[in-house]
PDB file of C-alpha atoms in Angstrom:
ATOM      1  CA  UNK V   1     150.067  61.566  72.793  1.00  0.00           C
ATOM      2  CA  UNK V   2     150.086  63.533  69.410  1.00  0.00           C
ATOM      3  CA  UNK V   3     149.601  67.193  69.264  1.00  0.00           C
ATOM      4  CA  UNK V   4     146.498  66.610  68.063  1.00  0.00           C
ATOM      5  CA  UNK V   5     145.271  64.710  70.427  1.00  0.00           C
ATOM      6  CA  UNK V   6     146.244  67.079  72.978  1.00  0.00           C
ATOM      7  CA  UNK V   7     145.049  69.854  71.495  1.00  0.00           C
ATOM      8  CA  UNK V   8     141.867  67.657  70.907  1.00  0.00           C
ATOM      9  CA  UNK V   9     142.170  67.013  74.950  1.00  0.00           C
ATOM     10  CA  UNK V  10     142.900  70.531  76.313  1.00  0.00           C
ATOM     11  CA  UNK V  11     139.785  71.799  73.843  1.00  0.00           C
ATOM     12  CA  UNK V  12     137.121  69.941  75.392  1.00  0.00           C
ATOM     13  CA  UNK V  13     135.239  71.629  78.383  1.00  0.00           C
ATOM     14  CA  UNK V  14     136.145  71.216  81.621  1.00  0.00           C
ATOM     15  CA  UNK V  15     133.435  70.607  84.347  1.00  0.00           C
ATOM     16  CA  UNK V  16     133.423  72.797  87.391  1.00  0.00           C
ATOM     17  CA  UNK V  17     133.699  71.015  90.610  1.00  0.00           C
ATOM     18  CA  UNK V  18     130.904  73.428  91.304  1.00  0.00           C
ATOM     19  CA  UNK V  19     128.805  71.678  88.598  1.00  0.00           C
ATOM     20  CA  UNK V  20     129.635  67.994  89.716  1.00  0.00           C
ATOM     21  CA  UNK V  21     128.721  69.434  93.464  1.00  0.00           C
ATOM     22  CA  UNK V  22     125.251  70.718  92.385  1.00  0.00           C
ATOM     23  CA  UNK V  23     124.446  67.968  89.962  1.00  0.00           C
ATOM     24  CA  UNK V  24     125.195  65.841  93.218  1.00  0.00           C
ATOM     25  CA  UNK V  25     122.690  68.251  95.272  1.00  0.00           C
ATOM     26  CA  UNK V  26     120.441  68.077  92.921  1.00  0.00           C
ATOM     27  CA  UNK V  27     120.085  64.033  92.446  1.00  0.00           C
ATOM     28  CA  UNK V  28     120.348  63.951  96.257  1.00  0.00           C
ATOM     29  CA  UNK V  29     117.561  66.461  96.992  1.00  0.00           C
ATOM     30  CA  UNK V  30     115.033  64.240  94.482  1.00  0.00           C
ATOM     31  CA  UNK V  31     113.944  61.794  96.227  1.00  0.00           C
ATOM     32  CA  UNK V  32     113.740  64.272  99.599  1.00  0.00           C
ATOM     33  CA  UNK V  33     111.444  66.000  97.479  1.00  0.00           C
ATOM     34  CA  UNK V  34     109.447  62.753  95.923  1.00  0.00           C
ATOM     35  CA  UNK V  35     109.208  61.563  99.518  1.00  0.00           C
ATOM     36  CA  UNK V  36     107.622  65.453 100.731  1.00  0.00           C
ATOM     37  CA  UNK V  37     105.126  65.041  98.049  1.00  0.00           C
ATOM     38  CA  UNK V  38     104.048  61.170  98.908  1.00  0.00           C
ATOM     39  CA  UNK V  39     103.989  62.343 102.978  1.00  0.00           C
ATOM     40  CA  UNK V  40     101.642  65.214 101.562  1.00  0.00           C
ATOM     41  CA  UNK V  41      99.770  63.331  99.360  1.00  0.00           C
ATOM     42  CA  UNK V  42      99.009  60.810 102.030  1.00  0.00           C
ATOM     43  CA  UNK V  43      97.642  63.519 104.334  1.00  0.00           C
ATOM     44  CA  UNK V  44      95.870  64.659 101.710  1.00  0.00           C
ATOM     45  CA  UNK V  45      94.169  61.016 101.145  1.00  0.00           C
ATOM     46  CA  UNK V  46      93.940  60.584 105.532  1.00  0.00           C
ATOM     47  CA  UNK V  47      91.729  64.077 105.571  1.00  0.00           C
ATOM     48  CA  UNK V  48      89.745  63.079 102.752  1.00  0.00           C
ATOM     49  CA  UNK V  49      89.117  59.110 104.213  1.00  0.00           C
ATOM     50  CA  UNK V  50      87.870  60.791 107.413  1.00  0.00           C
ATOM     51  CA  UNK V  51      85.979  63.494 105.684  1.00  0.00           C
ATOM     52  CA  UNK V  52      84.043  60.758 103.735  1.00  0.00           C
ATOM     53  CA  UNK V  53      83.451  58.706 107.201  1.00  0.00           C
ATOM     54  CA  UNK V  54      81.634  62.235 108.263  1.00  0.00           C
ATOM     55  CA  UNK V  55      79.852  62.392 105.297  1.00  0.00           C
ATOM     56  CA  UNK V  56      78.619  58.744 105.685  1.00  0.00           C
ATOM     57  CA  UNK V  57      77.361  59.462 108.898  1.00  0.00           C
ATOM     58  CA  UNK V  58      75.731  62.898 107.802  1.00  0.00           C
ATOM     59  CA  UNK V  59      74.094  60.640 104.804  1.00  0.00           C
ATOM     60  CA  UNK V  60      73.178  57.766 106.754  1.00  0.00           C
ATOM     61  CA  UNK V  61      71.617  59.410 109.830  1.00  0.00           C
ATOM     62  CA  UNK V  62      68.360  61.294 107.968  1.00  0.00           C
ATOM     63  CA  UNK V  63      67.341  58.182 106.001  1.00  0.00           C
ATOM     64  CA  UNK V  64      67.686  56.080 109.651  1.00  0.00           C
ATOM     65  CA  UNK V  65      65.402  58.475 110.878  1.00  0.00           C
ATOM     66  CA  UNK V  66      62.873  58.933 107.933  1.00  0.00           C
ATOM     67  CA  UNK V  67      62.657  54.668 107.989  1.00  0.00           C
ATOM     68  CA  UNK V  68      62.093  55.159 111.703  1.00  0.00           C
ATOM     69  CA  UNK V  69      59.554  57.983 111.247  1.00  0.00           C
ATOM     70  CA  UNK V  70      57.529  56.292 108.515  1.00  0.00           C
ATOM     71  CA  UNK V  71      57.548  52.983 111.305  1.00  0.00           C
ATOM     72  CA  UNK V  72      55.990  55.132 114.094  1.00  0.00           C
ATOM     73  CA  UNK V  73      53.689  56.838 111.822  1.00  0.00           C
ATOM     74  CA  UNK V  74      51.877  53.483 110.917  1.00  0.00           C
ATOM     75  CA  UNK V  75      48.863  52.094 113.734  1.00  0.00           C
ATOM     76  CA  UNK V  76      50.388  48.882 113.273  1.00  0.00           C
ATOM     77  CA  UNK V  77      54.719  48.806 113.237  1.00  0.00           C
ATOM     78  CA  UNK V  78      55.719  46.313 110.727  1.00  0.00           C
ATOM     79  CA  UNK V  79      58.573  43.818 111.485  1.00  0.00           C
ATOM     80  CA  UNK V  80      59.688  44.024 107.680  1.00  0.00           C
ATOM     81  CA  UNK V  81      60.218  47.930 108.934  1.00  0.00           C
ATOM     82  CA  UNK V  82      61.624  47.335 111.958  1.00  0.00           C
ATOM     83  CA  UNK V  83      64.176  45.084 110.549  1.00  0.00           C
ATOM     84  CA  UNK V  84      65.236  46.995 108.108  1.00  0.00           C
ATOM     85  CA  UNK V  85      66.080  49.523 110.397  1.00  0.00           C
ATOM     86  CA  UNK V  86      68.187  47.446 112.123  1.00  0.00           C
ATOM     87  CA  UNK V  87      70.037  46.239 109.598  1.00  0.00           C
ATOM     88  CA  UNK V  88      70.466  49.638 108.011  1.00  0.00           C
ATOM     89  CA  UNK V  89      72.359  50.662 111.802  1.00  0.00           C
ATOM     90  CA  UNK V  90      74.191  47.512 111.475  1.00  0.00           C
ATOM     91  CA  UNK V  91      75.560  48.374 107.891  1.00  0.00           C
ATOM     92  CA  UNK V  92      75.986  52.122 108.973  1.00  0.00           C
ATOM     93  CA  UNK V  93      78.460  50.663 111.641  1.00  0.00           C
ATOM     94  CA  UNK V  94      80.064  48.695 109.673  1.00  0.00           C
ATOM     95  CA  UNK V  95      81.111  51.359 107.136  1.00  0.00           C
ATOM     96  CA  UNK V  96      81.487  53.522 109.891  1.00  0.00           C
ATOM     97  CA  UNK V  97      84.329  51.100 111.084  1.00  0.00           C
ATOM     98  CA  UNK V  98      85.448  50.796 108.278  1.00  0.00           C
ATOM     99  CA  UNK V  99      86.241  54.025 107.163  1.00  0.00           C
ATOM    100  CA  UNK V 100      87.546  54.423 110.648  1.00  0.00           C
ATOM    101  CA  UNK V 101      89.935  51.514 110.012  1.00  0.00           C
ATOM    102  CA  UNK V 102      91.216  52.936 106.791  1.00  0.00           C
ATOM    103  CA  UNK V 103      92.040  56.526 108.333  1.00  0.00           C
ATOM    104  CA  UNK V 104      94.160  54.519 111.156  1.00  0.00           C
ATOM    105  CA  UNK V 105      96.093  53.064 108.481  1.00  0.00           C
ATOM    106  CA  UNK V 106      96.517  55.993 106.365  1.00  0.00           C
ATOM    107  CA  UNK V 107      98.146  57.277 109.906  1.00  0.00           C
ATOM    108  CA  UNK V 108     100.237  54.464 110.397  1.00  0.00           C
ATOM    109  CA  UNK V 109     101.631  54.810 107.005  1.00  0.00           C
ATOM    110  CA  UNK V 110     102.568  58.709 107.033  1.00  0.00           C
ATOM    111  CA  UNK V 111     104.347  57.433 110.298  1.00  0.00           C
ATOM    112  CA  UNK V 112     106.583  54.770 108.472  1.00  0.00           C
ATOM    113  CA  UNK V 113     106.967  57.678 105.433  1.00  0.00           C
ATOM    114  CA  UNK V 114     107.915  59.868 108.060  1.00  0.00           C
ATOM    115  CA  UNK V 115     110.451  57.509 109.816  1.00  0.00           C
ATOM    116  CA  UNK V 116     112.148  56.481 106.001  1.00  0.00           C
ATOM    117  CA  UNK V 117     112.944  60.273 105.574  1.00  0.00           C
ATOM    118  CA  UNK V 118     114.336  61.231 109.300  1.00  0.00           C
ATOM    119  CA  UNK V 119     115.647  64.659 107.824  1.00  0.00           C
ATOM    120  CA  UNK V 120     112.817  67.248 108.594  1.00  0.00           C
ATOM    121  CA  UNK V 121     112.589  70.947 107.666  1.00  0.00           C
TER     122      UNK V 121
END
């Protein structure tokens, strides 16, 4: 080597092992953190699943009942009525399990999340 070239050599900047170590830190504690925000996330997404499902039933319930109500108030019940009213329960349980469904899965999933990153805090 040429006294050039080491001078060349010996003028470049070292790294610090400290450096390397928290470069390595840092690339290692990324995906931790990716992985905190997806868990969160996906609570965030279970709450607001089962928060809709309430709301469905809160929504639902007062038109059942108004249907029913305008039924009874009638002399004569009409079977047009009265099968609506059935069919709107039917489709009410159907979303109902539905929604139900999807917040079980939601659950399942934070589950695997939480089994892919065993470290916890």
């Amino acid at each position: 080597m040429s006294d050039f070239e080491s001078l060349m050599v010996s003028q470049r900047p070292k790294r610090e092992p400290k450096d390397n170590a928290a470069a390595a830190a840092a690339e290692e504690e990324a995906p931790r953190q990716r992985s905190r925000r997806m868990q969160s996330d996906m609570m965030a997404t279970s709450k607001e699943t089962n928060s809709t499902s309430t709301g469905l039933v809160t929504a639902f319930n007062p038109i059942a009942a108004a249907i029913k109500s305008l039924a009874a108030s009638r002399n004569t019940p009409s079977y047009e009525l009265q099968t609506d009213i059935a069919d709107l329960k039917e489709r009410f349980n159907e979303i109902s399990d539905q929604m139900s469904a999807m917040h079980g899965q939601m659950g399942t999933m934070m589950a695997i999340f939480q089994r892919m990153n065993p470290q916890k805090e």
